[in-house]
Amino acid sequence: MELKISNKFLEVRLESFGAELIGLKDLVDGREYMWQKNPKFWAKCSPILFPFIGSLKDNQYLYKGKSYQITTRHGFARDYNFEINYQDDKSVEFLFGSNEETLKIYPFNFKLYLKYILDGKKLRMEYKVENLGDKRMYFSLGAHPAFAIPIDEKIDYSDYYIEFEKEETGDTRVLNGVLIDSKKVEKVFDGKKLVLAKDKFKNDAIIIENPNSYKVNLKNDKNKYNISFTYEGFRYIAFWNIVGAEYICLEPWCGISDFDNCNGNIEEKVGIETLETKEKFVRKIEIEIL
């Protein structure tokens, strides 16, 4: 089911399946800022990543000596319909909870909330995880919004760039297939500016661990395109594109794909988050159209 919230500046379109952000339109100039799900390249727009980020080694993990299989990347929450927990003119809160099906592959009782709040030219996305069980819960949480990169005869993909709030080393994690290479780190850029060349993502995502910046701007000086993206509290920030597609994903993660040398034990998984019984985990993202 599709829902809309709007004010005089922005129109936000949301889909209850996966609690997905599918539209962010500037009502002043008519520009749509979200990728519009072209299945030729990628049929998603802004999936929620839970309870895992990326891939599991051999599509499985161990918990208390038992093996559990999850064959999908980025967990499973994005493939379920969310309830509408709350809605008014300027906000919508979605809710998804553990059920008989999820408990077979992920033995934790939880509630997962994603709330969208429209405030002027800002859209806040508030994520909340609750541990409803009687044991410590292990999980990852991430966002995956794809922003449209308009290209024409005068504007090239490489005219767009990501500007970091602070200086960065540009050292990034490298993928070995779908897993993180335990032996390699590559230097992709240096300073505050990452230019979006067409082949920049030929080896999949660019992943920065413990960034100095918790805000970036996606910009193009030629067409005055400027999005401010704030992601405080996330251990990783990743950037991804399928070569030839006119978008860039900005992906804050609390968690990461399995490393190629991992032992599969969820309790020892790099980047994993934990919640004790009845505890809550909250993270926020803010998108501002400038």
Coordinates of C-alpha atoms in Angstrom, one line a residue:
M1 CA 0.0 0.0 0.0
E2 CA 1.3 3.4 -0.9
L3 CA 1.0 6.4 1.4
K4 CA 1.9 10.1 1.1
I5 CA 2.8 12.9 3.4
S6 CA 3.5 16.4 2.2
N7 CA 3.9 20.1 3.0
K8 CA 4.4 23.1 0.8
F9 CA 8.1 22.1 0.1
L10 CA 8.1 18.3 -0.3
E11 CA 6.0 15.3 -1.2
V12 CA 7.1 12.0 0.4
R13 CA 5.8 8.7 -1.0
L14 CA 6.1 5.5 1.1
E15 CA 5.3 1.9 0.6
S16 CA 4.1 -0.4 3.4
F17 CA 5.9 -3.4 1.9
G18 CA 9.3 -3.0 3.4
A19 CA 8.4 0.4 4.9
E20 CA 10.2 1.7 1.9
L21 CA 10.8 5.4 0.9
I22 CA 9.9 5.5 -2.8
G23 CA 9.5 9.2 -3.5
L24 CA 11.0 12.5 -2.3
K25 CA 9.8 15.3 -4.6
D26 CA 10.6 19.0 -4.4
L27 CA 7.2 20.7 -5.0
V28 CA 8.9 24.0 -5.9
D29 CA 10.9 22.9 -8.9
G30 CA 9.3 19.4 -9.5
R31 CA 12.6 17.5 -9.1
E32 CA 12.3 13.9 -7.8
Y33 CA 15.2 12.9 -5.6
M34 CA 14.6 9.2 -5.2
W35 CA 15.6 6.5 -7.8
Q36 CA 12.4 5.1 -9.4
K37 CA 13.1 1.4 -9.3
N38 CA 14.1 0.5 -12.8
P39 CA 14.2 -3.3 -12.8
K40 CA 16.8 -3.3 -15.6
F41 CA 19.3 -2.3 -13.0
W42 CA 17.8 -2.5 -9.5
A43 CA 14.1 -2.8 -8.5
K44 CA 14.5 -1.4 -5.0
C45 CA 14.5 2.3 -3.9
S46 CA 15.3 2.4 -0.2
P47 CA 15.2 -1.0 1.5
I48 CA 15.6 -1.5 5.3
L49 CA 18.5 -3.8 6.2
F50 CA 17.7 -6.0 9.2
P51 CA 18.7 -8.2 11.0
F52 CA 21.8 -8.5 8.9
I53 CA 23.9 -6.3 6.6
G54 CA 25.2 -7.8 3.4
S55 CA 25.8 -11.5 3.1
L56 CA 26.4 -14.3 5.6
K57 CA 29.2 -16.8 4.9
D58 CA 27.8 -19.9 3.2
N59 CA 24.3 -18.3 3.8
Q60 CA 24.2 -19.3 7.4
Y61 CA 25.2 -18.4 10.9
L62 CA 25.6 -20.2 14.3
Y63 CA 23.9 -19.4 17.5
K64 CA 24.3 -21.5 20.7
G65 CA 25.6 -24.4 18.6
K66 CA 22.7 -24.4 16.1
S67 CA 22.9 -23.4 12.4
Y68 CA 20.4 -21.0 10.9
Q69 CA 20.1 -20.3 7.1
I70 CA 19.4 -17.0 5.5
T71 CA 19.9 -16.9 1.8
T72 CA 18.9 -13.3 1.1
R73 CA 21.3 -10.4 1.4
H74 CA 20.6 -7.7 4.0
G75 CA 18.4 -9.9 6.1
F76 CA 14.7 -10.3 5.6
A77 CA 12.7 -7.3 6.9
R78 CA 12.6 -5.6 3.5
D79 CA 10.6 -8.5 2.1
Y80 CA 7.7 -8.2 4.6
N81 CA 4.7 -6.0 4.8
F82 CA 4.9 -3.5 7.7
E83 CA 1.9 -2.4 9.7
I84 CA 1.0 1.3 9.9
N85 CA 1.5 1.9 13.6
Y86 CA 0.8 5.7 13.4
Q87 CA 0.0 8.3 10.8
D88 CA -0.8 12.0 10.6
D89 CA -0.4 14.7 8.0
K90 CA 3.4 15.0 8.5
S91 CA 4.5 11.6 9.7
V92 CA 4.1 7.8 9.3
E93 CA 5.4 5.1 11.6
F94 CA 5.7 1.5 10.3
L95 CA 6.0 -1.6 12.5
F96 CA 7.2 -5.1 11.8
G97 CA 7.6 -7.8 14.5
S98 CA 9.0 -11.3 14.7
N99 CA 6.5 -14.1 13.8
E100 CA 6.4 -17.8 13.4
E101 CA 8.2 -17.6 10.0
T102 CA 11.0 -15.4 11.1
L103 CA 11.7 -17.4 14.3
K104 CA 12.6 -20.4 12.2
I105 CA 15.6 -18.5 10.8
Y106 CA 16.2 -15.8 13.4
P107 CA 15.5 -17.0 17.0
F108 CA 14.8 -13.6 18.6
N109 CA 11.6 -11.9 19.5
F110 CA 11.6 -8.3 18.4
K111 CA 9.7 -5.2 17.1
L112 CA 11.2 -3.1 14.4
Y113 CA 9.9 0.5 13.9
L114 CA 10.6 2.9 11.1
K115 CA 9.1 6.4 11.4
Y116 CA 9.2 9.1 8.7
I117 CA 8.8 12.7 9.8
L118 CA 8.5 15.6 7.4
D119 CA 9.7 19.0 8.7
G120 CA 10.1 21.8 6.1
K121 CA 12.6 20.6 3.6
K122 CA 13.9 17.9 5.9
L123 CA 12.8 14.2 6.1
R124 CA 13.8 12.4 9.3
M125 CA 13.9 8.6 9.4
E126 CA 13.8 7.1 12.9
Y127 CA 14.7 3.4 13.4
K128 CA 13.9 1.6 16.6
V129 CA 14.5 -2.0 17.6
E130 CA 13.0 -3.6 20.7
N131 CA 14.1 -6.8 22.2
L132 CA 10.9 -8.6 23.4
G133 CA 12.6 -11.8 24.3
D134 CA 14.2 -13.2 27.5
K135 CA 17.8 -13.4 26.1
R136 CA 20.4 -11.1 24.6
M137 CA 19.5 -10.3 21.0
Y138 CA 22.2 -10.0 18.2
F139 CA 21.4 -7.9 15.1
S140 CA 22.5 -5.4 12.5
L141 CA 20.5 -2.4 11.1
G142 CA 21.1 -0.3 8.1
A143 CA 19.5 2.1 5.5
H144 CA 19.9 1.9 1.7
P145 CA 18.3 5.0 0.1
A146 CA 19.1 5.4 -3.6
F147 CA 19.1 9.0 -4.8
A148 CA 18.4 9.8 -8.4
I149 CA 21.4 11.2 -10.4
P150 CA 19.8 13.1 -13.4
I151 CA 22.0 12.9 -16.5
D152 CA 21.6 14.6 -19.9
E153 CA 23.7 15.9 -22.8
K154 CA 25.1 18.6 -20.5
I155 CA 25.4 16.7 -17.2
D156 CA 27.5 13.6 -16.7
Y157 CA 27.5 11.1 -13.8
S158 CA 31.0 12.3 -12.9
D159 CA 29.7 15.9 -12.3
Y160 CA 28.2 14.6 -9.1
Y161 CA 30.3 14.2 -5.9
I162 CA 30.0 13.4 -2.3
E163 CA 31.3 16.0 0.1
F164 CA 32.2 14.9 3.6
E165 CA 31.8 17.1 6.6
K166 CA 35.3 16.4 7.8
E167 CA 38.6 15.2 6.3
E168 CA 38.6 11.4 5.6
T169 CA 41.5 9.0 4.9
G170 CA 39.6 7.4 2.1
D171 CA 40.6 3.9 3.3
T172 CA 37.8 1.5 2.4
R173 CA 36.9 -2.1 3.0
V174 CA 37.2 -4.4 0.0
L175 CA 34.8 -7.2 -1.0
N176 CA 36.0 -10.7 -1.7
G177 CA 32.9 -11.9 -3.7
V178 CA 30.0 -11.0 -1.4
L179 CA 32.1 -11.1 1.8
I180 CA 34.6 -8.6 3.3
D181 CA 38.2 -9.3 2.4
S182 CA 40.0 -9.8 5.7
K183 CA 43.4 -8.9 4.2
K184 CA 42.8 -5.9 2.0
V185 CA 42.0 -2.2 2.5
E186 CA 42.0 0.2 -0.5
K187 CA 42.5 3.9 -0.6
V188 CA 39.7 5.3 -2.8
F189 CA 40.0 9.0 -2.2
D190 CA 41.6 11.5 0.2
G191 CA 40.2 14.5 2.0
K192 CA 36.5 15.6 1.8
K193 CA 35.5 14.9 -1.8
L194 CA 34.5 11.6 -3.5
V195 CA 33.7 12.1 -7.2
L196 CA 31.2 9.7 -8.7
A197 CA 33.0 8.2 -11.7
K198 CA 31.0 5.7 -13.8
D199 CA 33.4 2.8 -12.9
K200 CA 33.8 3.7 -9.3
F201 CA 31.6 0.9 -8.1
K202 CA 32.6 -1.8 -10.5
N203 CA 33.8 -3.9 -7.6
D204 CA 30.6 -3.3 -5.6
A205 CA 30.1 -0.9 -2.6
I206 CA 32.7 1.5 -1.1
I207 CA 32.6 0.9 2.7
I208 CA 34.1 3.3 5.2
E209 CA 34.5 2.1 8.8
N210 CA 34.3 4.6 11.7
P211 CA 34.1 7.7 9.5
N212 CA 35.2 11.1 10.9
S213 CA 32.1 12.6 9.3
Y214 CA 28.5 11.9 10.3
K215 CA 27.1 14.2 7.5
V216 CA 27.8 14.2 3.8
N217 CA 26.4 16.3 0.9
L218 CA 25.5 14.8 -2.5
K219 CA 26.2 17.7 -4.9
N220 CA 26.5 18.8 -8.5
D221 CA 27.6 22.4 -9.0
K222 CA 26.3 22.5 -12.6
N223 CA 22.7 22.0 -11.8
K224 CA 22.6 23.1 -8.2
Y225 CA 21.8 19.7 -6.9
N226 CA 22.5 19.5 -3.2
I227 CA 21.3 17.0 -0.6
S228 CA 22.4 17.0 3.0
F229 CA 22.5 13.5 4.6
T230 CA 23.1 13.1 8.3
Y231 CA 23.7 9.6 9.9
E232 CA 25.2 10.0 13.4
G233 CA 25.5 6.8 15.4
F234 CA 26.3 4.4 12.5
R235 CA 29.6 2.6 12.5
Y236 CA 29.9 2.3 8.8
I237 CA 28.9 4.4 5.7
A238 CA 28.8 2.8 2.3
F239 CA 28.2 4.0 -1.2
W240 CA 26.9 1.9 -4.0
N241 CA 25.8 2.0 -7.6
I242 CA 25.2 -0.5 -10.5
V243 CA 27.4 0.7 -13.4
G244 CA 25.2 2.5 -15.9
A245 CA 22.3 3.3 -13.5
E246 CA 21.5 6.9 -12.7
Y247 CA 21.6 6.7 -8.9
I248 CA 23.8 6.6 -5.9
C249 CA 23.0 4.8 -2.6
L250 CA 24.1 6.4 0.7
E251 CA 24.1 3.5 3.2
P252 CA 24.6 4.0 6.9
W253 CA 25.2 0.7 8.6
C254 CA 25.2 -0.6 12.2
G255 CA 26.8 -3.9 11.1
I256 CA 28.6 -5.3 8.0
S257 CA 28.8 -8.3 5.8
D258 CA 30.6 -11.4 7.1
F259 CA 34.4 -11.4 6.7
D260 CA 35.8 -14.2 4.5
N261 CA 37.7 -15.6 7.5
C262 CA 34.8 -15.5 10.0
N263 CA 33.7 -18.6 12.0
G264 CA 30.0 -17.9 11.5
N265 CA 29.2 -17.5 15.2
I266 CA 26.7 -14.6 15.5
E267 CA 28.0 -13.8 19.0
E268 CA 31.5 -13.1 17.5
K269 CA 30.4 -11.4 14.2
V270 CA 32.3 -8.2 13.4
G271 CA 30.1 -5.1 13.8
I272 CA 27.2 -7.0 15.4
E273 CA 24.9 -5.0 17.7
T274 CA 23.4 -6.4 20.9
L275 CA 20.3 -5.6 22.9
E276 CA 19.5 -7.0 26.4
T277 CA 15.9 -8.0 27.3
K278 CA 13.4 -5.1 27.1
E279 CA 16.1 -2.7 25.8
K280 CA 15.6 -0.4 22.8
F281 CA 18.0 0.6 20.0
V282 CA 17.4 3.9 18.2
R283 CA 19.2 5.5 15.2
K284 CA 18.2 8.5 13.1
I285 CA 18.9 9.7 9.6
E286 CA 18.1 13.1 8.2
I287 CA 17.7 14.1 4.6
E288 CA 17.6 17.8 3.7
I289 CA 17.0 19.3 0.3
L290 CA 19.1 22.4 -0.1

